[in-house]
Amino acid sequence: MKMLKSLPVWPLAAPIAGWLFLFGSTFNVGGAYQILLVAGLIGSVLAAVYHAEVVAHRIGEPYGTLVLALAVTLIEVALIVSLMLAGGPETTGLARDTVFAAIMIILNGIVGICLLLGAGRHREQTFGLLGVSASLATLAAIAVLTLVLPNYTSSAAGPYYNSSQLIFIAVISLVLYGTFVLVQTVRHRDYFLPKEAVGDEEVHAAPPTPTVAWVSAGALLVCLGAVVLLAKSLAPALETAIAAMGAPKTLVGIVIAAIVLLPEGLAAVRAARANRLQTSLNLALGSALASIGLTIPAVVVVSLATGLTITLGLDIKSTVLLLLSLMVATLSLGTGRTTVMQGTVHLVIFAVYLFTTIVP
């Protein structure tokens, strides 16, 4: 995570542009103006993650990891809640769809691209088994408990948890994710460190100055505010566009997850191409755990506070794809060595997920 002593212009300009585009939308401009709102949203997301990394690099571990995870999760929760409030009862499954999409994008899309491009360039890559094993075990537990188990409980009919179950599953998610963060950053930090970390300039780059860190902290709040309001403004256009395509509404969740995971996905791919697969997997699997481990509790709190109903249980098709993804990830990442074969398998599963979402 290479940080400069001074901030570049684009992370400061992006949220300002987003706010300006948002202000311009109040003048009843045409439909083409939505393109600028989308650009402002994506730019604000990228800038928010950049500023979170600056703050994280300044304060160090283990708090740096928490800052970045919380920033990304705040963006995801803001997008979900904005669309749920705008869409009403028809968006009860949006949180489920977004979290499931994040898991599928990371486990199959991002990991698949990283393994394929990394192995394509370096033939075979290695990584530490202990850290990846801990990540996959935690992810499998949280995913099944939050997205599969609701279909088989009897306190509430259908793919739902009742209020007490929602509170319990939120606490369980926080316990699992909190323990993982403790293991990753304190107790067994060496499990997640790449072998080349000793001489890696990016790992040992000088932290930003306190002034730069404070500027980034303020800019982060500006970015998050822009993301929330831009998402709310774009919600009707997004749902209309997806309906016009004839695609199911679950595609909205995929769009949200893709926007949120874009910065970390690009970083993971760059690390894999640089033959730093351990760093790449840390980024990818850490994002998946933060997405589900922190988003579900946050959405549960919003649901209980506002009375919004949330549907958590996946349908049979999605359950099969989730379990297949977890099983394949366990097998492909279970030897400490990867080739283009593992990357191809993950990408094929991701293609099946996208195709069956659009053509169920």
XYZ file of C-alpha atoms in Angstrom:
360
model
C 0.000 0.000 0.000
C 2.166 2.787 -1.321
C 1.325 6.215 0.035
C 2.661 9.546 -1.066
C 3.461 12.314 1.373
C 1.151 14.672 -0.460
C -2.299 13.901 -1.770
C -2.894 13.796 -5.532
C -5.606 15.983 -6.993
C -8.144 13.360 -8.099
C -9.177 12.013 -4.633
C -10.003 15.575 -3.601
C -11.653 16.568 -6.876
C -13.816 13.432 -7.283
C -16.191 13.998 -4.312
C -16.436 17.719 -5.113
C -17.452 16.831 -8.661
C -19.967 14.337 -7.251
C -21.575 17.017 -5.074
C -21.677 19.432 -8.028
C -23.318 16.809 -10.252
C -25.821 16.107 -7.477
C -26.665 19.811 -7.184
C -27.097 20.022 -10.951
C -29.651 17.194 -10.890
C -32.087 19.428 -8.990
C -32.690 21.518 -12.134
C -34.788 18.845 -13.902
C -32.083 18.006 -16.447
C -32.549 15.281 -19.064
C -31.933 11.573 -18.778
C -28.436 11.845 -20.253
C -27.405 13.672 -17.075
C -27.574 10.317 -15.266
C -24.209 9.477 -16.864
C -22.599 12.292 -14.896
C -24.243 11.077 -11.689
C -22.874 7.573 -12.294
C -19.409 9.018 -12.930
C -19.682 11.060 -9.739
C -20.748 7.979 -7.763
C -17.891 5.802 -9.015
C -15.377 8.607 -8.508
C -16.594 9.196 -4.953
C -16.345 5.481 -4.138
C -12.782 5.281 -5.461
C -11.807 8.464 -3.610
C -13.379 7.217 -0.360
C -11.354 4.012 -0.410
C -8.193 5.978 -1.277
C -8.655 8.332 1.686
C -9.448 5.387 3.963
C -6.138 3.801 2.936
C -4.279 7.033 3.715
C -5.783 7.168 7.213
C -5.182 3.429 7.695
C -1.531 3.748 6.677
C -1.064 6.599 9.137
C -2.520 4.924 12.235
C -1.063 1.481 11.437
C -2.256 -1.990 12.354
C -4.535 -3.350 13.642
C -6.640 -0.204 13.457
C -5.717 0.546 9.842
C -7.410 -2.603 8.600
C -10.537 -1.743 10.571
C -10.676 1.781 9.123
C -10.537 0.508 5.547
C -13.081 -2.259 6.196
C -15.466 0.111 7.952
C -15.172 2.695 5.168
C -16.003 0.147 2.467
C -18.833 -1.280 4.567
C -20.287 2.180 5.182
C -20.402 2.706 1.417
C -22.132 -0.632 0.894
C -24.635 -0.082 3.702
C -25.326 3.453 2.452
C -26.094 2.166 -1.031
C -28.299 -0.659 0.280
C -30.244 1.497 2.740
C -30.700 4.302 0.190
C -32.167 1.907 -2.363
C -34.291 0.129 0.264
C -35.785 3.414 1.489
C -36.388 4.550 -2.091
C -37.822 1.259 -3.285
C -39.988 0.320 -0.300
C -41.264 -3.244 0.259
C -40.077 -4.409 -3.157
C -36.448 -4.147 -2.031
C -36.631 -6.463 0.996
C -34.081 -8.833 -0.578
C -31.614 -6.137 -1.639
C -29.223 -6.686 1.295
C -29.189 -10.437 0.647
C -28.644 -9.977 -3.086
C -25.818 -7.487 -2.534
C -23.983 -9.593 0.036
C -24.379 -12.740 -2.078
C -23.183 -10.839 -5.151
C -20.139 -9.602 -3.226
C -19.225 -13.149 -2.226
C -19.635 -14.461 -5.782
C -17.747 -11.538 -7.334
C -14.852 -11.977 -4.908
C -14.645 -15.782 -4.630
C -15.068 -16.426 -8.340
C -14.612 -13.177 -10.269
C -11.745 -11.393 -8.487
C -9.983 -14.529 -7.234
C -10.420 -16.171 -10.649
C -8.919 -13.206 -12.513
C -6.053 -12.981 -10.000
C -5.204 -16.680 -10.305
C -5.505 -16.690 -14.091
C -3.493 -13.524 -14.765
C -0.941 -14.283 -12.070
C -0.321 -17.837 -13.226
C -0.443 -16.767 -16.860
C 2.446 -14.416 -16.186
C 4.406 -16.450 -13.621
C 3.260 -20.035 -14.474
C 2.780 -21.030 -10.820
C 2.251 -18.933 -7.688
C 2.466 -19.754 -3.991
C 0.905 -18.338 -0.833
C 0.592 -19.152 2.873
C -2.053 -21.761 3.641
C -2.718 -20.774 7.266
C -4.066 -17.282 6.550
C -6.159 -18.323 3.551
C -7.569 -21.299 5.473
C -8.662 -19.040 8.347
C -10.284 -16.624 5.882
C -12.229 -19.343 4.051
C -13.392 -21.033 7.270
C -14.723 -17.736 8.638
C -16.353 -16.800 5.329
C -18.057 -20.200 4.980
C -19.480 -20.020 8.499
C -20.867 -16.480 8.178
C -22.215 -17.056 4.659
C -24.131 -20.213 5.515
C -25.480 -18.870 8.828
C -26.749 -15.636 7.288
C -27.805 -16.676 3.776
C -28.752 -20.373 3.960
C -29.957 -21.131 7.494
C -32.961 -18.702 7.359
C -34.628 -21.058 4.860
C -34.681 -23.858 7.444
C -35.804 -22.105 10.640
C -39.444 -22.294 11.712
C -39.982 -19.217 13.902
C -40.777 -17.123 10.819
C -42.295 -18.561 7.657
C -40.214 -18.190 4.515
C -36.588 -17.052 4.070
C -36.709 -14.759 7.072
C -35.352 -14.463 10.598
C -37.593 -13.036 13.296
C -36.379 -10.106 15.412
C -34.596 -12.155 18.068
C -32.949 -14.327 15.425
C -31.818 -11.234 13.517
C -30.191 -9.840 16.651
C -28.520 -13.186 17.375
C -27.163 -13.612 13.845
C -25.892 -10.013 13.838
C -23.969 -10.678 17.069
C -22.608 -13.958 15.687
C -21.411 -12.206 12.520
C -19.642 -9.539 14.572
C -18.019 -12.165 16.806
C -16.693 -14.144 13.852
C -15.446 -11.092 11.975
C -13.993 -9.496 15.105
C -12.104 -12.697 15.950
C -10.788 -12.889 12.391
C -9.524 -9.291 12.583
C -7.828 -10.089 15.904
C -6.112 -13.120 14.397
C -5.129 -11.269 11.219
C -3.719 -8.155 12.842
C -2.536 -9.207 16.313
C -2.460 -12.850 17.351
C -1.227 -14.492 14.137
C -0.316 -11.602 11.869
C 2.542 -13.613 10.345
C -0.018 -15.993 8.760
C -1.082 -13.191 6.421
C 2.282 -11.601 5.611
C 3.794 -12.251 2.176
C 7.269 -13.773 2.193
C 8.706 -10.815 0.317
C 7.330 -8.274 2.825
C 10.796 -7.606 4.279
C 12.038 -5.963 1.098
C 8.755 -4.724 -0.309
C 8.861 -0.947 -0.696
C 5.068 -0.713 -0.732
C 4.812 -2.432 2.638
C 7.475 -0.206 4.223
C 6.557 3.090 2.548
C 6.748 6.094 4.858
C 3.368 6.948 6.410
C 1.644 10.201 5.427
C 2.062 13.251 7.634
C -0.564 14.029 10.307
C -1.840 16.938 8.202
C -2.381 14.702 5.171
C -4.082 12.093 7.367
C -6.487 14.660 8.825
C -7.278 16.039 5.369
C -8.026 12.509 4.174
C -10.236 11.859 7.208
C -12.315 14.929 6.404
C -12.401 14.103 2.693
C -13.552 10.585 3.570
C -16.670 11.968 5.259
C -17.346 14.178 2.228
C -17.003 11.140 -0.058
C -19.373 9.010 2.004
C -21.987 11.757 2.010
C -21.724 12.065 -1.776
C -22.077 8.299 -2.196
C -25.235 8.132 -0.092
C -27.011 10.985 -1.849
C -25.880 10.024 -5.359
C -27.065 6.458 -4.793
C -30.445 7.678 -3.641
C -30.691 9.960 -6.678
C -29.771 7.152 -9.080
C -32.024 4.519 -7.504
C -35.103 5.094 -9.722
C -33.032 5.230 -12.929
C -31.143 2.049 -12.002
C -34.301 0.072 -11.297
C -35.953 1.403 -14.484
C -32.943 0.441 -16.610
C -32.840 -3.072 -15.194
C -36.591 -3.483 -15.685
C -36.254 -2.278 -19.296
C -33.624 -4.961 -19.895
C -36.071 -7.583 -18.669
C -33.538 -8.666 -16.049
C -34.546 -9.639 -12.503
C -34.159 -7.133 -9.685
C -31.356 -9.206 -8.178
C -29.149 -7.533 -10.777
C -29.356 -4.359 -8.661
C -27.418 -6.143 -5.914
C -24.721 -7.158 -8.387
C -24.335 -3.562 -9.573
C -23.990 -2.295 -5.993
C -21.447 -4.962 -5.053
C -19.434 -4.338 -8.224
C -19.212 -0.600 -7.498
C -18.139 -1.141 -3.898
C -15.560 -3.843 -4.699
C -14.034 -2.123 -7.737
C -11.088 -0.415 -5.961
C -10.045 -3.443 -3.915
C -10.560 -5.729 -6.907
C -8.180 -3.657 -9.019
C -5.635 -3.639 -6.194
C -5.877 -7.432 -5.856
C -5.325 -7.946 -9.588
C -2.294 -5.648 -9.576
C -0.799 -7.574 -6.662
C -1.338 -10.924 -8.407
C 0.343 -9.700 -11.601
C 3.276 -8.512 -9.478
C 3.614 -12.085 -8.132
C 2.309 -11.117 -4.680
C -0.556 -13.598 -4.518
C -0.636 -13.578 -0.706
C -1.390 -9.859 -0.720
C -3.935 -10.371 -3.495
C -5.805 -13.060 -1.544
C -5.667 -11.006 1.654
C -7.361 -8.126 -0.157
C -9.975 -10.300 -1.844
C -10.974 -12.569 1.041
C -10.735 -9.718 3.553
C -13.169 -7.717 1.437
C -15.608 -10.642 1.350
C -15.475 -11.040 5.114
C -15.952 -7.325 5.743
C -18.805 -7.218 3.250
C -20.857 -9.906 4.932
C -19.525 -9.730 8.500
C -20.198 -6.018 8.910
C -22.956 -5.324 6.380
C -25.432 -7.853 7.781
C -25.255 -6.475 11.374
C -25.559 -2.899 10.079
C -28.576 -3.732 7.916
C -30.152 -5.620 10.822
C -29.866 -2.517 13.017
C -31.440 -0.376 10.290
C -34.201 -2.946 9.802
C -35.085 -3.096 13.496
C -34.923 0.691 13.851
C -37.063 1.523 10.803
C -39.316 -1.513 10.585
C -38.020 -2.461 7.118
C -38.258 -6.186 6.411
C -35.123 -7.898 5.135
C -35.102 -11.220 3.307
C -31.894 -13.150 3.978
C -32.490 -16.707 2.742
C -31.210 -17.561 -0.749
C -33.224 -19.534 -3.264
C -32.171 -23.083 -4.174
C -30.201 -22.056 -7.290
C -28.189 -19.441 -5.409
C -27.610 -21.814 -2.502
C -26.130 -24.402 -4.867
C -23.826 -21.792 -6.430
C -22.739 -20.519 -3.004
C -21.902 -23.987 -1.703
C -20.127 -24.863 -4.965
C -18.065 -21.679 -4.748
C -17.033 -22.359 -1.150
C -16.144 -25.968 -1.947
C -14.123 -25.077 -5.068
C -12.326 -22.244 -3.247
C -11.386 -24.652 -0.455
C -10.004 -27.140 -2.970
C -8.248 -24.701 -5.306
C -6.656 -22.749 -2.440
C -5.935 -25.830 -0.342
C -2.442 -26.651 -1.650
C -0.650 -23.332 -1.407
C 0.049 -23.381 -5.156
C -2.112 -22.199 -8.046
C -2.031 -22.419 -11.834
C -4.255 -21.227 -14.669
C -6.518 -24.252 -14.061
C -7.826 -22.946 -10.750
C -8.363 -19.487 -12.189
C -10.330 -20.884 -15.128
C -12.600 -22.930 -12.864
C -13.454 -19.909 -10.712
C -14.181 -17.728 -13.731
C -16.441 -20.384 -15.260
C -18.486 -20.507 -12.030
C -18.680 -16.708 -12.075
C -19.906 -16.746 -15.682
C -22.590 -19.285 -14.725
C -23.651 -17.048 -11.833
C -24.016 -13.997 -14.073
C -25.810 -15.924 -16.832
C -28.295 -17.617 -14.496
C -28.993 -14.270 -12.816
C -29.996 -12.666 -16.109
C -31.572 -15.845 -17.524
C -32.894 -17.641 -14.442
